[in-house]
Short mmCIF file of C-alpha atoms in Angstrom, two decimals:
data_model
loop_
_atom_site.label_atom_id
_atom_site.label_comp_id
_atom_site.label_asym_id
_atom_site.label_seq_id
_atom_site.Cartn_x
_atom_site.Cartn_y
_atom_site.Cartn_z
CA UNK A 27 4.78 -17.38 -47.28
CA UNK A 28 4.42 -19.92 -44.00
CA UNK A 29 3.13 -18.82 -40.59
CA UNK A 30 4.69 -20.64 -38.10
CA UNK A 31 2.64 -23.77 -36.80
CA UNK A 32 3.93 -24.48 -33.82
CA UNK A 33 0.65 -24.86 -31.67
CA UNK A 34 2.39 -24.38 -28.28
CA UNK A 35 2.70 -19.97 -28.83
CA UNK A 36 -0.55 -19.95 -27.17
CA UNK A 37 0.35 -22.11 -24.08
CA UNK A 38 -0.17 -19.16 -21.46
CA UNK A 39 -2.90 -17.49 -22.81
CA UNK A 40 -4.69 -20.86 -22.83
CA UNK A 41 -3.56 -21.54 -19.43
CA UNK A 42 -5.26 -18.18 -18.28
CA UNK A 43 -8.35 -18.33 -20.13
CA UNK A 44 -8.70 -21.90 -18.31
CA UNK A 45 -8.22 -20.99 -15.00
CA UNK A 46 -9.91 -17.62 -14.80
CA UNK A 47 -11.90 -17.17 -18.02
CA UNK A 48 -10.04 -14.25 -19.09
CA UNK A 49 -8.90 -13.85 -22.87
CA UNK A 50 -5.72 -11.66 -23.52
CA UNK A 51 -5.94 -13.08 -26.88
CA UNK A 52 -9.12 -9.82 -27.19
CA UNK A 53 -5.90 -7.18 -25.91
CA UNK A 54 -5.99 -4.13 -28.50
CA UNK A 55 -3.07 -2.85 -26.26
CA UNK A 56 -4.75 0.45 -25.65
CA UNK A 57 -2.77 0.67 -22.83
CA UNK A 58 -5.61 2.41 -20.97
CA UNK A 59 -4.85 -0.13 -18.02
CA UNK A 60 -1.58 1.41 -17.36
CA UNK A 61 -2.40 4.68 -17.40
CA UNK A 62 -5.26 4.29 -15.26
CA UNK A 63 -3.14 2.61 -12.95
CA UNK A 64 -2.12 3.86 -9.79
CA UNK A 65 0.60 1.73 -8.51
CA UNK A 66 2.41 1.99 -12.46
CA UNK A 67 5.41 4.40 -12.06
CA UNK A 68 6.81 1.45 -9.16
CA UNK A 69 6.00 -1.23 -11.61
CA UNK A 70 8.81 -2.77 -13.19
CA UNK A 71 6.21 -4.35 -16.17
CA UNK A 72 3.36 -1.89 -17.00
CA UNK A 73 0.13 -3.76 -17.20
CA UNK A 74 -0.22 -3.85 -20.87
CA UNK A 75 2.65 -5.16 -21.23
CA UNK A 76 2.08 -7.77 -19.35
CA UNK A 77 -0.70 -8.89 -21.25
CA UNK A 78 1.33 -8.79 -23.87
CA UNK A 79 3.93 -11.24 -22.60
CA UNK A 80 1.41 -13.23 -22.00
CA UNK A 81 0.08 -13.26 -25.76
CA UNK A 82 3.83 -13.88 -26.37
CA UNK A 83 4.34 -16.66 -24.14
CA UNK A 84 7.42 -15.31 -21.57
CA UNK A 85 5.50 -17.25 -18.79
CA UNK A 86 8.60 -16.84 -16.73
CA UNK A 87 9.10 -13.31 -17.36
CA UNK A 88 5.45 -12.05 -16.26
CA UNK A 89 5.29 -14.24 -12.93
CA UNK A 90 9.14 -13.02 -12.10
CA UNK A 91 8.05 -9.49 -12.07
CA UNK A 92 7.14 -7.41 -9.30
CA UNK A 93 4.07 -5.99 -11.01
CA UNK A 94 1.90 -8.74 -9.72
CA UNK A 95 2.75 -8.16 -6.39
CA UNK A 96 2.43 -4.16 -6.38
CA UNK A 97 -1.39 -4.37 -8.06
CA UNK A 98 -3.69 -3.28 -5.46
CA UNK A 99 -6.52 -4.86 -6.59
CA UNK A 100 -8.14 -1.25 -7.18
CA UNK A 101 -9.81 -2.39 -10.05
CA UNK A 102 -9.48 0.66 -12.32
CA UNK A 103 -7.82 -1.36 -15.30
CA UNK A 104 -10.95 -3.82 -15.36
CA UNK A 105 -13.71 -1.50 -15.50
CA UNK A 106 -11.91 0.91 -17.83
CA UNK A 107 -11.06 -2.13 -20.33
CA UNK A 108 -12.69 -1.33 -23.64
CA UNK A 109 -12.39 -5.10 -24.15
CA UNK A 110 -13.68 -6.01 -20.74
CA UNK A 111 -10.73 -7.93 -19.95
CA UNK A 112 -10.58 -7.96 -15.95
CA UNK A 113 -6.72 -7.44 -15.89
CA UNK A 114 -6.93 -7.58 -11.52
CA UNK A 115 -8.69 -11.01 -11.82
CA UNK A 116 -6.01 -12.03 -14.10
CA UNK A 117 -3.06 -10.51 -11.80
CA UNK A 118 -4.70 -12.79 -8.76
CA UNK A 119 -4.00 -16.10 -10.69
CA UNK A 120 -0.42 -14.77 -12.24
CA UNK A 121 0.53 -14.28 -7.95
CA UNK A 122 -0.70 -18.12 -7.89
CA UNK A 123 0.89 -19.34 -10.39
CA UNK A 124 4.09 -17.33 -9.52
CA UNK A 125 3.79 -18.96 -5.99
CA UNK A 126 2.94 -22.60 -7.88
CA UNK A 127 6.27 -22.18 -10.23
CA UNK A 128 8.30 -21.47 -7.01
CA UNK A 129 9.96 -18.40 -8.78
CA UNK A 130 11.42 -15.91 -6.39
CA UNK A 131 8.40 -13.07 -5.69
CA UNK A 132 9.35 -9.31 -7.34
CA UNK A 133 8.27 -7.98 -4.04
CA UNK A 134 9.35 -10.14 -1.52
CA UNK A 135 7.89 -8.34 1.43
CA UNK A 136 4.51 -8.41 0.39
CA UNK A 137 4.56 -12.09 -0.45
CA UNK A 138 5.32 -12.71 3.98
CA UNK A 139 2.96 -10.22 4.75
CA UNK A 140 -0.16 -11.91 3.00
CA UNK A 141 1.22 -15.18 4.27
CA UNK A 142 1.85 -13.63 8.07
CA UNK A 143 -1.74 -12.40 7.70
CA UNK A 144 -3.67 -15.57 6.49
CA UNK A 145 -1.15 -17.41 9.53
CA UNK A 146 -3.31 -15.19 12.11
CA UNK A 147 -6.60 -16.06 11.14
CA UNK A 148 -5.44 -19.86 11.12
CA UNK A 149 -4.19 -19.21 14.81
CA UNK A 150 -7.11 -17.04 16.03
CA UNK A 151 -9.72 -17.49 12.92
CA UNK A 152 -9.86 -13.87 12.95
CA UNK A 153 -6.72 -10.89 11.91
CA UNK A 154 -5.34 -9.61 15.18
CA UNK A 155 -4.15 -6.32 13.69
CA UNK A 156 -1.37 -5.27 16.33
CA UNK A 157 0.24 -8.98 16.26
CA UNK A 158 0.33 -8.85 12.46
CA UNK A 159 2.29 -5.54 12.15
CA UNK A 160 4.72 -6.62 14.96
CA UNK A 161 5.19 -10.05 13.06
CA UNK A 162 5.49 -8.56 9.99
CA UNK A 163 8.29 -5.95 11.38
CA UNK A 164 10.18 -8.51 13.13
CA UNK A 165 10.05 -10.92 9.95
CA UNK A 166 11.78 -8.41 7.41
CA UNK A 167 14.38 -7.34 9.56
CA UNK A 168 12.50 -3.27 9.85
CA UNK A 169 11.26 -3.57 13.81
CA UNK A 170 11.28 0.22 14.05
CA UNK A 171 8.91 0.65 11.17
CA UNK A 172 5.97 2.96 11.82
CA UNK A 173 7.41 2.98 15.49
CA UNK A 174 6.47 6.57 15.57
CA UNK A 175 2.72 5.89 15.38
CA UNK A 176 2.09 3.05 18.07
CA UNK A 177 2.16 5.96 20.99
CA UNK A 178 -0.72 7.69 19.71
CA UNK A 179 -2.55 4.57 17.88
CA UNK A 180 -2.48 3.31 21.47
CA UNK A 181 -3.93 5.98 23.22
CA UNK A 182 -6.43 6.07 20.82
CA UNK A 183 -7.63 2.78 21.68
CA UNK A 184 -6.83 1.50 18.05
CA UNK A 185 -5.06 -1.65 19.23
CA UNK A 186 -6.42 -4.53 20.97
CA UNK A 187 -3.74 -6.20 23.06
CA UNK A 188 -4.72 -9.67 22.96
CA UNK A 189 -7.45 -10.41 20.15
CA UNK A 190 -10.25 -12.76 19.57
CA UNK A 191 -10.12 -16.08 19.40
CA UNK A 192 -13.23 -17.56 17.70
CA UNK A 193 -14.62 -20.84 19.02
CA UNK A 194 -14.72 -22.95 15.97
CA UNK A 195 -10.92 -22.73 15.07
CA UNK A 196 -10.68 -26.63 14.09
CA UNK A 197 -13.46 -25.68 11.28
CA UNK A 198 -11.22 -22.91 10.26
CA UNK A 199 -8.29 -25.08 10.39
CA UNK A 200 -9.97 -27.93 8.55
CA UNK A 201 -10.58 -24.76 5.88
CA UNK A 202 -7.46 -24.16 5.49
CA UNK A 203 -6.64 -27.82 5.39
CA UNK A 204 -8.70 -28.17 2.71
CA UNK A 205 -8.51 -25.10 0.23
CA UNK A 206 -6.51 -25.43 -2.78
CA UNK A 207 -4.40 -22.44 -4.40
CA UNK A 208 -5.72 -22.74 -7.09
CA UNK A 209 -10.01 -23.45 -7.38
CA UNK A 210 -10.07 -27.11 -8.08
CA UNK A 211 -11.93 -27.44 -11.78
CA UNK A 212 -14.20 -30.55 -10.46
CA UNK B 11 -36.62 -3.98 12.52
CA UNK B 12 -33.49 -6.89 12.80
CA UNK B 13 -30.22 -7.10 10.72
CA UNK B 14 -27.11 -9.36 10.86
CA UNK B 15 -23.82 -7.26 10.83
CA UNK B 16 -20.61 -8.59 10.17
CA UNK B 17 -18.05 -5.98 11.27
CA UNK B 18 -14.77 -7.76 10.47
CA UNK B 19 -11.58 -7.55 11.87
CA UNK B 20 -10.83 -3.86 11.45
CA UNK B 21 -14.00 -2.91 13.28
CA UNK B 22 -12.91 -4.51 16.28
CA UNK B 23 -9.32 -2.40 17.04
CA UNK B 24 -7.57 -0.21 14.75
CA UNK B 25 -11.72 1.09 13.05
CA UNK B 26 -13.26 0.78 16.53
CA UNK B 27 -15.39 4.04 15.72
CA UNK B 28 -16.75 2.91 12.83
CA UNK B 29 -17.96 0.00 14.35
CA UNK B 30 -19.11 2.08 17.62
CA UNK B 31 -20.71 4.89 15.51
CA UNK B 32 -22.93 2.58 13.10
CA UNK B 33 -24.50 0.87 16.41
CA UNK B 34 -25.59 4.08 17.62
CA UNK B 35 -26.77 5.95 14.65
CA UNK B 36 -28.52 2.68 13.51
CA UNK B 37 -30.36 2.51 17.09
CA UNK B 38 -30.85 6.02 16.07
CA UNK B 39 -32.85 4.84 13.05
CA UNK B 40 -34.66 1.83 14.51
CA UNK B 41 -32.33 -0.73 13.35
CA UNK B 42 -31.05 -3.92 15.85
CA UNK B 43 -27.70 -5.26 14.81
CA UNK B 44 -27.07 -9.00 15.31
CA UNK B 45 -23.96 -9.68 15.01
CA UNK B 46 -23.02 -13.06 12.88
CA UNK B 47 -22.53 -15.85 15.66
CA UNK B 48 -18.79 -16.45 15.99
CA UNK B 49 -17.87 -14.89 12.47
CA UNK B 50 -14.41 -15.72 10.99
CA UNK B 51 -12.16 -13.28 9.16
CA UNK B 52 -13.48 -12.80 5.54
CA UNK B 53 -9.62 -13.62 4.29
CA UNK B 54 -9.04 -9.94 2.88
CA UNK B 55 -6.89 -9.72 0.02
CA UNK B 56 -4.03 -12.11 1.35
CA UNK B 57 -6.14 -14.87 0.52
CA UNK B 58 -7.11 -13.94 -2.25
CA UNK B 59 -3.68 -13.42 -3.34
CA UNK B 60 -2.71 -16.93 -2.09
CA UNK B 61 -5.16 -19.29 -2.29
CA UNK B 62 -8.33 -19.06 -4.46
CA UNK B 63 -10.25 -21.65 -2.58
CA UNK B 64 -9.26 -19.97 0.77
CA UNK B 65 -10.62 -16.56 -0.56
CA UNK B 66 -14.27 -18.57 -0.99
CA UNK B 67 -14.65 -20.52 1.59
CA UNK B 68 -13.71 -18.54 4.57
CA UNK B 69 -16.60 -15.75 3.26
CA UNK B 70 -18.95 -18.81 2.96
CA UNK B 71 -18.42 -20.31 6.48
CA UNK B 72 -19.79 -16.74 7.61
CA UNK B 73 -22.95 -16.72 4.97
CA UNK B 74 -23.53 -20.25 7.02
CA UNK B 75 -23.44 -18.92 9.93
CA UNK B 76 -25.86 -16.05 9.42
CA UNK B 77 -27.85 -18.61 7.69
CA UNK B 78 -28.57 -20.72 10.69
CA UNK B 79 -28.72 -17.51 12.91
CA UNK B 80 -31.65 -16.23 10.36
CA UNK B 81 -29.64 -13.27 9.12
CA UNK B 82 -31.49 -12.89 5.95
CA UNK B 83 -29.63 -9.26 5.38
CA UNK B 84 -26.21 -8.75 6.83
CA UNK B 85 -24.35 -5.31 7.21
CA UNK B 86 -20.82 -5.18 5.99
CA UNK B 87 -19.74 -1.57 6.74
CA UNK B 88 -16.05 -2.91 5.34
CA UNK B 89 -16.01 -2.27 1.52
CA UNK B 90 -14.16 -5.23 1.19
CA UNK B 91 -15.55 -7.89 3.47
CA UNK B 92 -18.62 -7.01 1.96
CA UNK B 93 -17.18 -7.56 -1.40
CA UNK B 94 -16.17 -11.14 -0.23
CA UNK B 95 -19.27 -11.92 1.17
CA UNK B 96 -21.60 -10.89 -1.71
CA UNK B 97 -18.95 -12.32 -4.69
CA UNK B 98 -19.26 -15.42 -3.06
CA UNK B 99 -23.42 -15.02 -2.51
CA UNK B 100 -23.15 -14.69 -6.50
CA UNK B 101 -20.49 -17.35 -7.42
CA UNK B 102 -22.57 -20.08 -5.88
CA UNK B 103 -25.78 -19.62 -7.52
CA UNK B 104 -24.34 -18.96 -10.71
CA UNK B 105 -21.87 -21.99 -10.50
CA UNK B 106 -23.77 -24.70 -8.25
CA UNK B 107 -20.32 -27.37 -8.91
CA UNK B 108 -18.56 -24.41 -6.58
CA UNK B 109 -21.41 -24.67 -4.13
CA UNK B 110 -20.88 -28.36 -4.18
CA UNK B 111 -17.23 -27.68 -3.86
CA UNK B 112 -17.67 -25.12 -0.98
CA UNK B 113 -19.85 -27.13 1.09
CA UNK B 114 -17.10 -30.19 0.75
CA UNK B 115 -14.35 -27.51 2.04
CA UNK B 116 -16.34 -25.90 5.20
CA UNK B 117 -18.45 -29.01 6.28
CA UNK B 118 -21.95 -27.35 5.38
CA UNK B 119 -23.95 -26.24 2.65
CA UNK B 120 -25.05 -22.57 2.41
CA UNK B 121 -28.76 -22.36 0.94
CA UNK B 122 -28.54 -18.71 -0.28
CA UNK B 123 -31.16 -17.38 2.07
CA UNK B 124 -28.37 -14.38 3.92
CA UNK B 125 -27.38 -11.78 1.33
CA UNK B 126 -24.19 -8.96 2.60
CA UNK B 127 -25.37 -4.94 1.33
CA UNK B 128 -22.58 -2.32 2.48
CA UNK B 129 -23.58 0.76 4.29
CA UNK B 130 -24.06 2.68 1.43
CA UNK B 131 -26.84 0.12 0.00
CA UNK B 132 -28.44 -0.40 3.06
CA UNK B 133 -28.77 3.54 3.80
CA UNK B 134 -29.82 3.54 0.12
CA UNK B 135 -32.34 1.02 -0.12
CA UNK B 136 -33.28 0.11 3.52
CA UNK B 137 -33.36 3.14 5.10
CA UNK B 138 -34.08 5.87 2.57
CA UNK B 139 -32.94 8.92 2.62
CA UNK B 140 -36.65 10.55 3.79
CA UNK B 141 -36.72 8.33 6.96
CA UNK B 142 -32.91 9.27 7.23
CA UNK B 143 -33.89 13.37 7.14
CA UNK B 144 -36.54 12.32 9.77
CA UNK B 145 -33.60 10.97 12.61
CA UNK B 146 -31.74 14.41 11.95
CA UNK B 147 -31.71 16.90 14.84
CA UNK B 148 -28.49 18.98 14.67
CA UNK B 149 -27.86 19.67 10.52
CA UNK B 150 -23.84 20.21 9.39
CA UNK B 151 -24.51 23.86 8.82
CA UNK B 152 -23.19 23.72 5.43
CA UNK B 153 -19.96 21.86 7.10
CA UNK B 154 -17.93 21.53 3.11
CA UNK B 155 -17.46 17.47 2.90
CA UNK B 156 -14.96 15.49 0.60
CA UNK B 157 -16.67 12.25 -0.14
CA UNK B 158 -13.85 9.80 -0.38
CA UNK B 159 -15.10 6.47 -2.28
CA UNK B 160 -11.69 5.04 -3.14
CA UNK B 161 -12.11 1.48 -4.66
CA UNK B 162 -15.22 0.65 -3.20
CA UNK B 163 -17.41 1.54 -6.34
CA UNK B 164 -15.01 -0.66 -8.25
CA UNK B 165 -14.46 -3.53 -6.18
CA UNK B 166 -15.73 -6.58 -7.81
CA UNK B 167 -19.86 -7.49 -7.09
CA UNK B 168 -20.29 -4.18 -5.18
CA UNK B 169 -22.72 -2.27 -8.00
CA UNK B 170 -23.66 0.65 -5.88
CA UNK B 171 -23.64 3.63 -7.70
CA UNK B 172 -21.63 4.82 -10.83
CA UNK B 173 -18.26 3.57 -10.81
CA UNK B 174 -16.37 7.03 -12.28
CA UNK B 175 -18.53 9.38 -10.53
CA UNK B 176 -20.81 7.84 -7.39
CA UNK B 177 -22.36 10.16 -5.59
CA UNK B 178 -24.33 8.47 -2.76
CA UNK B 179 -22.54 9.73 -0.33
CA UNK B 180 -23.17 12.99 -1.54
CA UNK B 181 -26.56 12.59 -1.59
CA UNK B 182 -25.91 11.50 1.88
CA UNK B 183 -24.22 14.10 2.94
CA UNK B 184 -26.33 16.35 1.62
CA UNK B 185 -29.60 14.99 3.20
CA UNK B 186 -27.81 15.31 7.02
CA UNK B 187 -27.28 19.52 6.02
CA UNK B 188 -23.83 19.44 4.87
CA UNK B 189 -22.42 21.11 1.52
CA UNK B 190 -20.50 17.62 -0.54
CA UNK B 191 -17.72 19.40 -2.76
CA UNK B 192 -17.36 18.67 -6.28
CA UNK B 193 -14.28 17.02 -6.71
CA UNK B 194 -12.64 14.71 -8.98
CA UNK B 195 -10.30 11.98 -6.68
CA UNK B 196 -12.93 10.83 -4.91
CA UNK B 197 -13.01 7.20 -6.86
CA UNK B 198 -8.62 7.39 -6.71
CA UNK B 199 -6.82 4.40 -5.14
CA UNK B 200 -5.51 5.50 -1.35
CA UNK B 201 -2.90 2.23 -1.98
CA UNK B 202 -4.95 -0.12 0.41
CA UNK B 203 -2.11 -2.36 2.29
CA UNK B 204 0.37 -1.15 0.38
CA UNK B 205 0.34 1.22 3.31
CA UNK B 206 2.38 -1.47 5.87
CA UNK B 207 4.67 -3.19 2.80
CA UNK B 208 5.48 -0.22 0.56
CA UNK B 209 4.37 3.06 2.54
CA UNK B 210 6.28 5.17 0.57
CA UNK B 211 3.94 4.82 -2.67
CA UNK B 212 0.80 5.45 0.09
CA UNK B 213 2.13 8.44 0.72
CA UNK B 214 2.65 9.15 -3.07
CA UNK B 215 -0.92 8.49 -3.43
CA UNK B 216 -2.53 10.15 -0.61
CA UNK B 217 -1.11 13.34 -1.16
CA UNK B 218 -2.72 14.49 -4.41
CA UNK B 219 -6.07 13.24 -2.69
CA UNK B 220 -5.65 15.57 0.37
CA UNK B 221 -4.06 18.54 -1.87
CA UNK B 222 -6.79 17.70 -4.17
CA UNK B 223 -10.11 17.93 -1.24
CA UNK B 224 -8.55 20.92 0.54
CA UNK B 225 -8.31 22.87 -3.07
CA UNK B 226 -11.53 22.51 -3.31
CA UNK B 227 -12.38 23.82 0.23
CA UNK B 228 -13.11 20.73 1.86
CA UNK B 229 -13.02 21.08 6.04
CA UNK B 230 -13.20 17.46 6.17
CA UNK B 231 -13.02 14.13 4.04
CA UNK B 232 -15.76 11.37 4.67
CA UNK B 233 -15.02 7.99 4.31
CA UNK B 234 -17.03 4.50 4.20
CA UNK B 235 -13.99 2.11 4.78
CA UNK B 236 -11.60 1.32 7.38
CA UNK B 237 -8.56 1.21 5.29
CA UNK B 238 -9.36 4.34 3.14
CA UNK B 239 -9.56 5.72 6.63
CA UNK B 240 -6.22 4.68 7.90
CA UNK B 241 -4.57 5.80 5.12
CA UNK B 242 -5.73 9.02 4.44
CA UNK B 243 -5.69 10.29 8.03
CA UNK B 244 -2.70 8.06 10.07
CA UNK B 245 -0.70 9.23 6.88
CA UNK B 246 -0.80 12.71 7.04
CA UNK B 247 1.59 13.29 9.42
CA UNK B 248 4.44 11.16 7.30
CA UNK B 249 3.06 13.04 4.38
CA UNK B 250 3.97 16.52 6.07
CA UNK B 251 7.49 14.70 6.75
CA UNK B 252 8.49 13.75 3.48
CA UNK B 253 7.01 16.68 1.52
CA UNK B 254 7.44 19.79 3.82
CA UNK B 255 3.04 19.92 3.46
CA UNK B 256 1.05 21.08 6.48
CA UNK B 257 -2.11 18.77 6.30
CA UNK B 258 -4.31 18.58 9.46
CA UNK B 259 -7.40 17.40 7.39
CA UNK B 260 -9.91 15.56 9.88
CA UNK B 261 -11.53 12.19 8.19
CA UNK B 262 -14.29 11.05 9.87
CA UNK B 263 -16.80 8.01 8.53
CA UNK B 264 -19.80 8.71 7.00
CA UNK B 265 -21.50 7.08 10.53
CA UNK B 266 -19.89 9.55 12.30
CA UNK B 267 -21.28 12.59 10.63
CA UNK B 268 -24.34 11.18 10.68
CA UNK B 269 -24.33 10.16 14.01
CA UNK B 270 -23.40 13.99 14.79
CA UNK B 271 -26.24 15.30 12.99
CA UNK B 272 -28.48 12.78 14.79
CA UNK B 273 -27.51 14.63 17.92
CA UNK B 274 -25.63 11.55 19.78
CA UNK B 275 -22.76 12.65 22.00
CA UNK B 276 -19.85 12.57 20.58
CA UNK B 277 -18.15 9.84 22.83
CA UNK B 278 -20.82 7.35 21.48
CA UNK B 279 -19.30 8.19 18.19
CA UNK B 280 -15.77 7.42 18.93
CA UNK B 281 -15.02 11.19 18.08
CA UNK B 282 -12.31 10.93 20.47
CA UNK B 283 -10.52 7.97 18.74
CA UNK B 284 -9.93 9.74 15.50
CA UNK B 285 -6.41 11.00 15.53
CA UNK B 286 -7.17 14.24 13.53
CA UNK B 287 -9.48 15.57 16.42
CA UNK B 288 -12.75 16.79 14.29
CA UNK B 289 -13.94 19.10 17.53
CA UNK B 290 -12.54 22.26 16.99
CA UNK B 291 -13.93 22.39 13.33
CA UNK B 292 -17.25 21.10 14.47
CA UNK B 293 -16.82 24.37 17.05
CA UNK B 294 -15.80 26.81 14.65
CA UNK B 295 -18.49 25.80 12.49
CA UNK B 296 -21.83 26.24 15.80
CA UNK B 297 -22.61 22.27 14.70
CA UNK B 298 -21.23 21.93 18.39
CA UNK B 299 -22.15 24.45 20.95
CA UNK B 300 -19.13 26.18 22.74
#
């Protein structure tokens, strides 16, 4: 009997444990992560499973789904791990990597909102929340969203009208300039 | 004695009371907050979601600046700035190549002399809860407290308390003359930002953590972050909406109750910004006098 040798199975999972030191390769697919998980019953890829994809090599299949999009970053699959695999760490380099491969994002709405928000602290070097809301609604085509709650939000002074502005923007800008997607491995 | 505080964006509009409250009960306790000289936004979780580098550096522009304004501690009341700010504290002295990196990206080198501690720690470890007893004036009666930690026991560098069951704002709680109830969602996600992309799964979330508080007897949840705050009180009312439930649950921060026990007026507490109005229970309860 012959295993196959092909050495290229373990493409992804070598591509993950390089760029954030995580091995799926240690999965004993409890599946502890998923039920721990909050966010799960939206998911359309549990997040065992997509560990296990990535033992199996569907790259495309793991950074198509909307999975890595809907994680919250809670952090309740990492520190329940019996393995100590930090699942959230690994779901913030799968949204890079989705984002690198130019595949279309599972959620699509999220993907604009991070990218409205990170857009307002280049402009202002700080997150005017009432801008980013209105930007946000006006960008996916929903401007009455949460319409209902700017009457009282505003009479309880939870909006500021016009923001901060820092005074070293350029040194934010030149940040931004700067900052890679993915941590350069110099 | 002198701190640096970093309040973040939240603190400045939508969690203005947070930010109000913590100035007053800290001049309460003796403390002086210095705010970080022209502080950027940490980056939240959008950069870390997009763009690893981004995620470091804009928290390590901030440890600069504190730096050079001799902020050796820094108050981060946000569970997740301060999460930021002391991941990145961490990643450059274990990984000086990042450091190098870092500096290369923001124009300066950060020495590691500013360190962030949230709330929590700094009540914890600077304060103490005797000298905190000491500033209290006007004890909760036995007010019955949820202690909401959502993620923050979790988050990544944060090593407060237990991450399953903290109970430091219990003790907290406790220590200002008000009953903490034992319940178990107080460590359950509240969704985070979900709340503006996918609200429906916020409110799918929040629910069970009201339903669970108020089983319990809670007369009001206490909270230690901005968002957990948004979410669990902003909420309610779409909660009611879709699920034909009645909640009308105040959530106040943890500064706020201890602010009230500390005897400030309740306008220097940004009482009156909460949207759940906390007054008539304080009332009801002879915390406040009629």
């Amino acid at each position: 009997m012959s295993y196959p040798s092909n050495s290229n199975i373990h493409l992804f999972r070598n591509e993950i444990l390089n760029l954030c030191k995580q091995d799926v390769a240690k999965c004993i697919q409890c599946g502890k992560c998923s039920a721990g998980c909050p966010i799960s019953p939206e998911m359309d890829i549990q997040p065992n499973q997509i560990i296990r994809l990535i033992q199996l090599n569907d790259r495309e299949g793991v950074l198509r789904s909307n999975t890595i999009w809907l994680c919250a970053s809670c952090e309740t699959c990492s520190v329940r791990c019996p393995e100590k695999i930090e699942i959230a760490t690994i779901m913030d380099i799968l949204r890079k990597l989705s984002l690198e491969a130019n595949i279309q994002a599972g959620e699509k709405n999220i993907v604009k909102f991070d990218q409205i928000f990170l857009d307002s602290i280049k402009k202002r070097g700080r997150v005017h929340e009432l801008g980013l809301v209105i930007r946000y609604n006006l960008t996916t085509g929903q401007p009455w969203k949460d319409v209902h709650l700017g009457p009282i939000m505003f009479m309880k002074g939870k909006f500021s009208l016009l923001g901060h502005r820092i005074k070293e923007l350029e040194r934010v800008k030149e940040i931004f300039r700067l900052s890679r997607r993915i941590k350069s491995q110099e | 004695m002198e701190i640096g505080y970093y309040p973040g964006c939240s603190l400045e509009s939508s969690a203005k009371e947070f930010d109000v409250s913590i100035r007053a009960c800290f001049t309460k306790l003796g403390v002086s907050l210095k705010e970080i000289p022209d502080w950027n936004c940490c980056g939240a979780s959008p950069a870390h979601y997009l763009n690893e580098e981004l995620a470091l550096s804009l928290p390590y522009r901030n440890l600069i600046k504190a730096e050079e304004a001799k902020l050796q501690k820094i108050l981060s009341p946000c569970p997740a700035c301060h999460s930021h700010l002391i991941h990145v504290y961490n990643e450059v002295i274990r990984d000086p190549g990042l450091n190098q990196r870092l500096k290369n990206i923001v124009g300066k080198e950060f020495k590691k002399n500013s360190v962030s501690k949230h709330l929590l720690d700094f009540i914890k470890e600077d304060i103490g809860m005797e000298r905190l007893k000491e500033s209290i004036t006007l004890p909760l009666k036995d007010l019955k407290v949820a202690c909401y930690y959502g993620c923050l026991t979790r988050l990544p560098d944060v090593n407060i308390d237990d991450i399953e069951n903290p109970m430091i704002m219990d003790k907290i709680i406790e220590a200002i003359g008000g009953e903490p109830i034992d319940w178990s969602y107080k460590t359950e996600c509240c969704g985070a930002s979900l709340s503006i992309t996918r609200t429906e799964i916020v409110l799918r979330l929040v629910k069970p953590i009201l339903e669970a508080a108020e089983e319990k007897g809670a007369e009001c949840i206490v909270v230690a972050c901005p968002l957990c705050q948004s979410n669990l009180e902003t909420r309610q009312g779409d909660i009611n909406k879709k699920y034909k439930t009645s909640f009308k649950i105040p959530v106040l921060y943890l500064s706020q109750l201890i602010g009230i026990s500390q005897g400030i007026n309740p306008a220097e507490l940004g009482l009156n910004r909460l949207i759940i109005n906390p007054t008539p229970l304080l009332l009801e309860k002879g915390i406040f006098e009629k």
